[in-house]
Short mmCIF file of C-alpha atoms in Angstrom, two decimals:
data_model
loop_
_atom_site.label_atom_id
_atom_site.label_comp_id
_atom_site.label_asym_id
_atom_site.label_seq_id
_atom_site.Cartn_x
_atom_site.Cartn_y
_atom_site.Cartn_z
CA MET Y 27 0.00 0.00 0.00
CA GLU Y 28 1.30 3.46 -0.93
CA THR Y 29 1.60 5.79 2.03
CA LYS Y 30 1.42 9.53 1.75
CA LYS Y 31 4.79 11.19 2.26
CA PRO Y 32 4.77 13.31 5.45
CA THR Y 33 5.19 17.05 4.96
CA PRO Y 34 8.09 18.93 6.61
CA ARG Y 35 5.57 20.46 9.02
CA GLU Y 36 4.31 17.00 10.04
CA LEU Y 37 7.88 15.80 10.55
CA ARG Y 38 8.65 18.78 12.78
CA ARG Y 39 5.48 18.22 14.79
CA VAL Y 40 6.29 14.54 15.27
CA ALA Y 41 9.87 15.34 16.28
CA VAL Y 42 8.62 17.78 18.93
CA ALA Y 43 5.90 15.42 20.17
CA SER Y 44 8.20 12.40 20.48
CA CYS Y 45 10.92 14.43 22.19
CA ALA Y 46 8.58 16.30 24.55
CA GLY Y 47 6.77 13.17 25.64
CA THR Y 48 9.86 11.12 26.46
CA THR Y 49 11.47 14.13 28.16
CA ILE Y 50 8.53 14.44 30.54
CA GLU Y 51 8.36 10.71 31.18
CA TYR Y 52 12.09 10.50 31.89
CA TYR Y 53 11.95 13.63 34.07
CA ASP Y 54 9.35 11.86 36.20
CA PHE Y 55 11.40 8.68 36.22
CA PHE Y 56 14.68 10.44 37.09
CA ILE Y 57 13.47 12.62 39.92
CA TYR Y 58 12.74 9.35 41.66
CA GLY Y 59 16.30 8.16 41.00
CA THR Y 60 17.74 11.41 42.38
CA ALA Y 61 15.48 11.19 45.43
CA ALA Y 62 16.46 7.52 45.90
CA ALA Y 63 20.09 8.62 46.11
CA LEU Y 64 19.69 11.80 48.19
CA VAL Y 65 16.50 11.51 50.24
CA PHE Y 66 14.67 8.19 50.50
CA PRO Y 67 17.21 6.35 52.71
CA GLN Y 68 16.56 8.91 55.47
CA VAL Y 69 12.85 9.54 54.79
CA PHE Y 70 11.50 6.05 54.10
CA PHE Y 71 14.14 3.68 55.53
CA PRO Y 72 15.63 5.49 58.55
CA ALA Y 73 15.69 2.42 60.80
CA LEU Y 74 17.93 0.36 58.51
CA GLY Y 75 21.19 2.24 58.88
CA PRO Y 76 22.94 4.20 56.11
CA ALA Y 77 24.33 1.31 54.01
CA THR Y 78 21.26 -0.95 54.19
CA ALA Y 79 18.92 2.02 53.69
CA THR Y 80 20.76 2.92 50.49
CA VAL Y 81 20.40 -0.64 49.19
CA ALA Y 82 16.68 -0.64 50.10
CA SER Y 83 16.19 2.73 48.41
CA PHE Y 84 17.81 1.56 45.19
CA ALA Y 85 15.76 -1.65 45.39
CA THR Y 86 12.57 0.44 45.16
CA PHE Y 87 14.23 2.22 42.23
CA ALA Y 88 14.82 -1.16 40.55
CA VAL Y 89 11.22 -2.32 41.05
CA ALA Y 90 10.17 -0.15 38.11
CA PHE Y 91 12.47 -2.10 35.79
CA LEU Y 92 10.70 -5.34 36.67
CA ALA Y 93 7.40 -3.66 35.77
CA ARG Y 94 8.66 -2.27 32.47
CA PRO Y 95 8.42 -5.51 30.41
CA ILE Y 96 4.84 -5.90 31.67
CA GLY Y 97 4.15 -2.34 30.56
CA ALA Y 98 5.73 -3.11 27.20
CA ILE Y 99 3.40 -6.11 26.74
CA PHE Y 100 0.27 -4.32 27.96
CA PHE Y 101 0.71 -1.02 26.14
CA GLY Y 102 2.39 -2.76 23.20
CA HIS Y 103 -0.81 -4.75 22.64
CA PHE Y 104 -2.89 -1.59 22.36
CA GLY Y 105 -0.18 0.25 20.46
CA ASP Y 106 -0.16 -2.47 17.80
CA LYS Y 107 -3.96 -2.81 17.75
CA LEU Y 108 -5.27 0.73 18.31
CA GLY Y 109 -2.35 2.91 17.30
CA ARG Y 110 0.73 4.66 18.62
CA LYS Y 111 -0.89 8.02 19.43
CA LYS Y 112 -3.71 6.81 21.72
CA THR Y 113 -1.37 4.54 23.62
CA LEU Y 114 1.22 7.28 24.17
CA VAL Y 115 -1.40 9.56 25.66
CA SER Y 116 -2.25 6.78 28.15
CA THR Y 117 1.37 6.20 29.17
CA LEU Y 118 1.92 9.91 29.75
CA LEU Y 119 -1.16 10.19 31.97
CA LEU Y 120 -0.21 7.14 34.03
CA MET Y 121 3.33 8.40 34.58
CA GLY Y 122 2.13 11.89 35.54
CA ILE Y 123 -0.48 10.70 38.03
CA ALA Y 124 1.95 8.28 39.72
CA THR Y 125 4.66 10.95 40.00
CA VAL Y 126 2.40 13.60 41.51
CA LEU Y 127 1.07 11.10 44.06
CA MET Y 128 4.65 10.28 45.08
CA GLY Y 129 5.03 13.91 46.04
CA VAL Y 130 2.29 13.61 48.67
CA VAL Y 131 3.16 10.21 50.23
CA PRO Y 132 3.77 10.75 53.99
CA ASP Y 133 7.13 9.60 55.37
CA SER Y 134 7.76 6.53 57.54
CA ALA Y 135 7.68 8.58 60.73
CA THR Y 136 4.05 9.45 59.97
CA ILE Y 137 2.48 6.27 58.60
CA GLY Y 138 5.14 3.63 59.25
CA VAL Y 139 5.62 0.73 56.85
CA VAL Y 140 2.71 1.91 54.68
CA ALA Y 141 4.94 4.71 53.36
CA PRO Y 142 7.53 2.56 51.54
CA ILE Y 143 4.76 0.20 50.36
CA ALA Y 144 2.89 3.14 48.78
CA LEU Y 145 6.14 4.30 47.23
CA ILE Y 146 6.73 0.87 45.68
CA VAL Y 147 3.18 0.69 44.26
CA LEU Y 148 3.58 4.09 42.60
CA ARG Y 149 7.04 3.15 41.38
CA VAL Y 150 5.53 0.08 39.70
CA ALA Y 151 3.04 2.39 37.97
CA GLN Y 152 5.96 4.50 36.72
CA GLY Y 153 7.64 1.37 35.39
CA LEU Y 154 4.49 0.26 33.57
CA ALA Y 155 4.18 3.69 31.96
CA LEU Y 156 7.79 3.92 30.84
CA GLY Y 157 7.64 0.33 29.62
CA GLY Y 158 4.97 1.38 27.16
CA GLU Y 159 6.41 4.81 26.40
CA TRP Y 160 9.74 4.19 24.72
CA ALA Y 161 8.60 1.91 21.91
CA GLY Y 162 5.64 4.12 21.06
CA ALA Y 163 7.70 7.30 21.01
CA THR Y 164 10.42 5.78 18.84
CA LEU Y 165 7.85 4.35 16.44
CA LEU Y 166 6.17 7.73 16.22
CA ALA Y 167 9.46 9.22 15.01
CA ALA Y 168 10.80 6.26 13.00
CA GLU Y 169 7.56 5.47 11.16
CA TYR Y 170 7.23 9.06 9.98
CA ALA Y 171 10.90 9.54 9.02
CA PRO Y 172 12.33 9.05 5.52
CA LYS Y 173 14.40 5.87 5.63
CA GLU Y 174 17.63 7.62 4.60
CA LYS Y 175 17.32 9.91 7.65
CA ARG Y 176 15.67 7.53 10.10
CA GLY Y 177 18.72 7.41 12.35
CA LEU Y 178 18.63 11.20 12.70
CA TYR Y 179 14.87 11.44 13.28
CA GLY Y 180 15.06 8.48 15.64
CA VAL Y 181 17.17 10.50 18.09
CA PHE Y 182 14.35 12.89 18.99
CA PRO Y 183 12.69 10.48 21.45
CA GLN Y 184 16.21 9.41 22.47
CA LEU Y 185 16.86 12.94 23.70
CA GLY Y 186 14.30 12.32 26.45
CA PRO Y 187 16.87 10.92 28.93
CA ALA Y 188 19.27 13.84 28.40
CA LEU Y 189 16.60 16.53 28.71
CA GLY Y 190 14.77 14.69 31.49
CA LEU Y 191 18.00 14.37 33.46
CA LEU Y 192 18.78 18.05 32.90
CA LEU Y 193 15.34 19.07 34.15
CA SER Y 194 15.31 16.68 37.11
CA SER Y 195 18.78 17.70 38.33
CA GLY Y 196 17.94 21.35 37.73
CA SER Y 197 14.70 21.07 39.68
CA TYR Y 198 16.53 19.69 42.73
CA LEU Y 199 19.27 22.28 42.39
CA LEU Y 200 16.70 25.09 42.33
CA THR Y 201 14.89 23.56 45.30
CA LEU Y 202 18.12 23.42 47.32
CA ALA Y 203 18.96 27.02 46.39
CA PHE Y 204 15.45 28.19 47.31
CA MET Y 205 15.85 26.60 50.74
CA GLY Y 206 19.31 27.99 51.33
CA ASN Y 207 20.75 24.45 51.17
CA SER Y 208 18.94 23.57 54.40
CA ASN Y 209 19.20 19.80 54.77
CA GLU Y 210 16.37 19.63 57.30
CA ALA Y 211 13.91 21.53 55.10
CA PHE Y 212 14.94 19.57 52.03
CA LEU Y 213 14.36 16.22 53.74
CA SER Y 214 11.10 17.45 55.29
CA TYR Y 215 9.29 18.80 52.23
CA GLY Y 216 11.69 20.24 49.65
CA TRP Y 217 12.25 16.95 47.81
CA ARG Y 218 8.51 16.83 47.07
CA MET Y 219 8.49 19.96 44.91
CA PRO Y 220 9.96 18.41 41.73
CA PHE Y 221 7.36 15.62 41.96
CA LEU Y 222 4.46 18.05 42.29
CA ALA Y 223 5.80 20.26 39.48
CA SER Y 224 5.43 17.30 37.12
CA ILE Y 225 1.75 18.10 36.59
CA VAL Y 226 2.66 21.19 34.56
CA LEU Y 227 4.97 19.25 32.26
CA VAL Y 228 2.40 16.49 31.76
CA LEU Y 229 -0.26 18.97 30.64
CA VAL Y 230 2.19 20.44 28.12
CA GLY Y 231 3.08 16.97 26.84
CA LEU Y 232 -0.57 15.98 26.42
CA TYR Y 233 -1.27 19.12 24.42
CA VAL Y 234 1.63 18.39 22.07
CA ARG Y 235 0.80 14.72 21.60
CA LEU Y 236 -2.87 15.29 20.88
CA LYS Y 237 -1.85 17.46 17.91
CA VAL Y 238 -0.06 14.57 16.16
CA ASP Y 239 -1.76 12.24 13.67
CA GLU Y 240 -1.30 8.46 13.62
CA THR Y 241 1.80 7.21 11.79
CA PRO Y 242 1.60 6.34 8.06
CA ALA Y 243 3.25 2.94 8.61
CA PHE Y 244 0.65 1.95 11.21
CA LYS Y 245 -2.19 3.00 8.89
CA ALA Y 246 -0.66 0.92 6.09
CA ALA Y 247 -0.27 -2.11 8.35
CA GLN Y 248 -3.87 -1.79 9.53
CA ALA Y 249 -5.16 -1.58 5.97
CA GLU Y 250 -3.19 -4.67 4.95
CA ALA Y 251 -4.32 -6.60 8.04
CA LYS Y 252 -8.06 -6.33 7.30
CA ASN Y 253 -8.20 -9.77 5.70
CA ILE Y 254 -5.67 -11.39 8.05
CA PRO Y 255 -6.82 -13.29 11.17
CA SER Y 256 -6.13 -11.14 14.23
CA ARG Y 257 -3.71 -12.55 16.79
CA PRO Y 258 -2.40 -10.93 19.99
CA PRO Y 259 0.85 -9.07 19.13
CA LEU Y 260 2.66 -10.80 22.02
CA PHE Y 261 1.90 -14.24 20.53
CA GLU Y 262 3.08 -13.12 17.12
CA VAL Y 263 6.35 -11.63 18.26
CA LEU Y 264 7.18 -14.63 20.47
CA ARG Y 265 6.34 -17.02 17.63
CA TYR Y 266 8.08 -15.28 14.76
CA GLN Y 267 10.76 -13.03 16.27
CA PRO Y 268 11.80 -14.30 19.73
CA ARG Y 269 15.45 -14.22 18.65
CA GLU Y 270 15.26 -10.50 17.88
CA VAL Y 271 13.61 -9.76 21.25
CA LEU Y 272 16.30 -11.61 23.22
CA LEU Y 273 19.24 -10.27 21.21
CA ALA Y 274 17.89 -6.71 21.29
CA GLY Y 275 17.62 -6.99 25.08
CA GLY Y 276 21.21 -8.20 25.31
CA ALA Y 277 22.45 -5.57 22.85
CA LEU Y 278 21.12 -2.70 24.98
CA THR Y 279 22.04 -4.11 28.41
CA MET Y 280 25.32 -2.16 28.48
CA LEU Y 281 23.48 1.09 27.74
CA PHE Y 282 21.16 0.73 30.72
CA ALA Y 283 23.99 -0.34 33.04
CA PHE Y 284 26.17 2.62 32.06
CA PHE Y 285 23.28 5.05 32.25
CA TYR Y 286 21.97 4.15 35.68
CA ILE Y 287 25.39 3.70 37.22
CA GLY Y 288 26.36 7.03 35.65
CA THR Y 289 23.29 8.81 37.03
CA ALA Y 290 21.55 7.25 40.05
CA TYR Y 291 24.53 5.44 41.57
CA LEU Y 292 27.13 8.15 40.90
CA THR Y 293 24.78 10.75 42.40
CA SER Y 294 24.87 8.72 45.61
CA TYR Y 295 28.62 8.03 45.30
CA GLY Y 296 29.41 11.68 44.59
CA THR Y 297 27.72 12.93 47.77
CA SER Y 298 28.80 10.06 50.03
CA PRO Y 299 31.66 10.55 52.53
CA GLU Y 300 32.96 7.15 51.42
CA GLY Y 301 32.82 8.25 47.78
CA ALA Y 302 33.76 11.59 46.23
CA ALA Y 303 32.42 13.53 49.28
CA LEU Y 304 31.14 16.41 47.13
CA SER Y 305 28.23 18.63 48.05
CA ARG Y 306 24.76 18.02 46.60
CA PRO Y 307 24.75 21.27 44.56
CA VAL Y 308 28.13 20.40 43.02
CA VAL Y 309 27.05 16.89 42.02
CA LEU Y 310 23.71 18.09 40.64
CA GLY Y 311 25.44 20.91 38.74
CA ILE Y 312 27.92 18.46 37.20
CA THR Y 313 25.06 16.14 36.22
CA MET Y 314 23.28 19.01 34.46
CA GLY Y 315 26.40 19.74 32.43
CA VAL Y 316 26.85 16.07 31.63
CA SER Y 317 23.25 15.80 30.37
CA VAL Y 318 23.95 18.51 27.77
CA VAL Y 319 27.09 16.75 26.53
CA PHE Y 320 25.52 13.32 26.22
CA GLY Y 321 22.43 14.83 24.56
CA ILE Y 322 24.70 16.24 21.83
CA ALA Y 323 26.48 12.88 21.56
CA THR Y 324 23.11 11.14 21.13
CA VAL Y 325 22.24 13.31 18.13
CA ILE Y 326 25.66 12.82 16.52
CA SER Y 327 25.61 9.05 16.95
CA GLY Y 328 22.10 8.75 15.52
CA ALA Y 329 23.13 10.77 12.46
CA LEU Y 330 26.30 8.69 12.05
CA SER Y 331 24.21 5.51 12.03
CA ASP Y 332 22.56 6.75 8.81
CA ARG Y 333 25.99 6.80 7.22
CA PHE Y 334 27.82 3.85 8.77
CA GLY Y 335 24.98 1.61 9.93
CA ARG Y 336 23.30 1.01 13.30
CA ARG Y 337 25.38 -2.00 14.30
CA LYS Y 338 28.79 -0.42 13.70
CA VAL Y 339 28.04 2.55 15.95
CA ILE Y 340 26.65 0.36 18.75
CA VAL Y 341 29.59 -2.08 18.45
CA PHE Y 342 32.00 0.84 18.84
CA SER Y 343 30.33 1.91 22.10
CA CYS Y 344 30.54 -1.69 23.41
CA LEU Y 345 34.24 -2.06 22.61
CA VAL Y 346 35.20 1.20 24.30
CA GLY Y 347 32.80 0.46 27.17
CA MET Y 348 34.58 -2.82 27.98
CA ALA Y 349 37.79 -0.87 28.65
CA TRP Y 350 36.19 2.14 30.31
CA GLY Y 351 34.29 0.04 32.86
CA LEU Y 352 37.61 -0.95 34.43
CA ALA Y 353 38.98 2.62 34.30
CA LEU Y 354 35.95 4.46 35.71
CA PHE Y 355 36.46 4.08 39.44
CA PRO Y 356 40.23 4.65 39.42
CA VAL Y 357 39.40 7.98 37.74
CA LEU Y 358 36.67 8.76 40.29
CA GLY Y 359 38.93 7.68 43.16
CA THR Y 360 40.99 10.85 42.89
CA GLY Y 361 38.24 12.51 44.95
CA ASN Y 362 37.97 15.92 43.26
CA ALA Y 363 35.09 17.50 41.35
CA LEU Y 364 36.95 17.73 38.01
CA MET Y 365 37.76 14.02 37.86
CA PHE Y 366 34.23 13.16 39.00
CA ALA Y 367 32.89 15.28 36.13
CA ILE Y 368 35.24 13.61 33.63
CA GLY Y 369 34.29 10.13 34.85
CA GLN Y 370 30.56 10.77 34.72
CA THR Y 371 30.77 12.55 31.35
CA PHE Y 372 32.67 9.79 29.58
CA THR Y 373 30.38 7.13 31.05
CA MET Y 374 27.32 8.96 29.76
CA VAL Y 375 28.84 9.72 26.34
CA LEU Y 376 29.49 6.00 25.84
CA PHE Y 377 25.85 5.38 26.71
CA ALA Y 378 24.80 8.05 24.19
CA VAL Y 379 26.91 6.61 21.37
CA GLY Y 380 25.00 3.33 21.57
CA TYR Y 381 21.66 4.87 22.49
CA GLY Y 382 21.37 7.24 19.53
CA PRO Y 383 21.04 4.46 16.89
CA ALA Y 384 18.75 2.35 19.12
CA GLY Y 385 15.79 4.60 18.31
CA SER Y 386 15.88 3.42 14.69
CA PHE Y 387 17.58 0.03 15.13
CA LEU Y 388 14.87 -1.66 17.24
CA PRO Y 389 11.87 -0.45 15.21
CA GLU Y 390 13.61 -1.64 12.03
CA LEU Y 391 14.04 -5.15 13.47
CA PHE Y 392 10.34 -5.91 13.87
CA SER Y 393 7.28 -6.49 11.69
CA PRO Y 394 4.66 -3.66 11.68
CA ARG Y 395 1.91 -5.84 13.17
CA HIS Y 396 3.86 -6.45 16.38
CA ARG Y 397 6.54 -3.75 16.17
CA TYR Y 398 5.35 -1.83 19.26
CA THR Y 399 5.35 -5.01 21.35
CA GLY Y 400 8.61 -6.40 19.96
CA ALA Y 401 10.64 -3.22 20.25
CA GLY Y 402 9.23 -2.51 23.71
CA LEU Y 403 9.98 -6.03 24.97
CA GLY Y 404 13.57 -5.97 23.73
CA TYR Y 405 14.20 -2.52 25.16
CA ASN Y 406 12.70 -3.26 28.55
CA LEU Y 407 14.37 -6.65 28.84
CA ALA Y 408 17.61 -4.68 28.66
CA GLY Y 409 16.17 -2.38 31.31
CA VAL Y 410 15.77 -5.31 33.72
CA LEU Y 411 19.27 -6.67 33.07
CA GLY Y 412 21.22 -3.42 32.93
CA GLY Y 413 19.11 -0.75 34.63
CA GLY Y 414 17.38 -2.81 37.30
CA LEU Y 415 20.19 -5.04 38.51
CA ALA Y 416 23.22 -2.75 38.13
CA PRO Y 417 22.28 -0.04 40.69
CA VAL Y 418 21.11 -2.69 43.18
CA LEU Y 419 24.28 -4.77 42.86
CA ALA Y 420 26.62 -1.76 42.86
CA PRO Y 421 26.59 -0.95 46.62
CA GLY Y 422 27.29 -4.57 47.53
CA LEU Y 423 30.05 -4.90 44.94
CA ALA Y 424 31.62 -1.67 46.18
CA ALA Y 425 31.51 -2.88 49.79
CA SER Y 426 33.05 -6.26 48.93
CA PHE Y 427 35.53 -5.44 46.16
CA GLY Y 428 35.68 -1.66 45.92
CA GLY Y 429 35.05 0.28 42.72
CA ILE Y 430 36.78 -2.36 40.61
CA GLY Y 431 33.85 -4.71 41.31
CA ILE Y 432 31.40 -2.25 39.76
CA GLY Y 433 33.79 -1.60 36.88
CA LEU Y 434 34.05 -5.32 36.13
CA MET Y 435 30.26 -5.58 36.12
CA LEU Y 436 30.09 -2.75 33.57
CA SER Y 437 32.71 -4.44 31.37
CA ILE Y 438 30.80 -7.74 31.45
CA CYS Y 439 27.62 -5.91 30.42
CA ALA Y 440 29.52 -4.32 27.52
CA LEU Y 441 30.82 -7.74 26.42
CA LEU Y 442 27.30 -9.20 26.50
CA SER Y 443 26.00 -6.31 24.40
CA LEU Y 444 28.84 -6.67 21.92
CA ILE Y 445 28.07 -10.37 21.34
CA CYS Y 446 24.32 -9.77 20.95
CA THR Y 447 24.75 -6.78 18.62
CA LEU Y 448 27.04 -8.76 16.33
CA ALA Y 449 24.41 -11.52 16.19
CA LEU Y 450 21.76 -9.10 14.87
CA ARG Y 451 21.49 -8.02 11.25
CA GLU Y 452 22.14 -4.50 10.00
CA THR Y 453 18.84 -2.68 9.40
CA ARG Y 454 19.85 0.66 7.90
CA GLY Y 455 17.75 1.43 4.82
CA VAL Y 456 14.88 -1.04 5.37
CA THR Y 457 11.32 0.12 4.77
CA LEU Y 458 8.90 0.17 7.71
CA ALA Y 459 5.68 0.37 5.73
CA HIS Y 460 5.10 -3.32 4.84
CA GLU Y 461 5.22 -6.70 6.58
CA GLN Y 462 7.61 -8.18 4.02
CA ALA Y 463 10.28 -5.61 4.92
CA THR Y 464 11.39 -7.57 7.97
CA ASN Y 465 11.61 -10.97 6.27
CA ILE Y 466 9.00 -12.54 8.53
CA PRO Y 467 7.92 -16.07 7.47
CA GLN Y 468 4.93 -15.89 5.12
CA ASP Y 469 2.61 -17.78 7.47
CA ALA Y 470 2.97 -14.90 9.93
CA VAL Y 471 1.10 -12.58 7.59
CA SER Y 472 -1.27 -14.90 5.82
#
């Protein structure tokens, strides 16, 4: 089926909508990570002691990653059946409601064990929302983009982590400045302000997303599927493309591990007396600067994937990541702000180099009829392996083996991603408009 070529205005609108939506979702997701590092051990787990409280706090952070594959399946089903746009509006609303409610949960001193339980329930809701968000946002951009520039257009939703991290760190920095860096006030109520402010961003995101039309590739797939028996997208992707789901999850594991060690864990490490022993404003300021640098690197790497191919760019990030994992903590161990900034920046740039092409690589791997589900499952499987486990394991590894233990974990993740990426085919230049483009067996579409 011929699909109408999107106009430049439509492409701009889609770029803004995909970027704005993921930025807001990641802002909501990251303010929790920052709070897990700076606040929640004292507010929700005060009886556990500093070390155990930090582990418990990061465990609640990791809960969302376990929920993300479920969100990918649930929202992927509706995204493949009803469309990308409607599903993305739902994920944004769920994330926004959960985040605002987090801002009003009483602390453990007020309601006891109910407080961390409520926090975990809302964190699961965040995980479900983000599990359904990424695939839909990347499909929104990739399915509109011309195939020769899909790597470039695919970076717009990929800018969400950089901009979300910039906004989340900035919101805490402004809150601390407003309170005169009062630790007591910040722990009492100041940390809640970024959560409550999320409602404004969500309203803006909804306005932008409601202005976007459904993608041409989804319309084409729906038209072609009229005479094809309808099957649940999860069944289809597990029957016809389980290999791609598993390998995509392995290929992106390094990215999640580097990202969440480079953000959530290093935020805790940077302010800890046992770590870099820097002040909260210094660490948050460095993180804001780092978010700008890795945002630029994301755009460059996505554009380079249009020229050199998705796999080559991701493979490069894996190879360098294997070496850098072992070098990271010796660099951070110098204990000054400059070396902390260098260590965090390089870690996040390596993440960005692999992350930029992922916005086009995963959508290109899967058939249109189950593309939302397949891309979301692969992405969020990586989230469980790299983003969920790495921050939880890091404190224990540091206590037992020092920074080298965390570095070795990062290098192993990079090796896993390298092997899985090499096992996947190159996808640059494929069409997304028809089932046959992904070489699915004929009985999958007949």
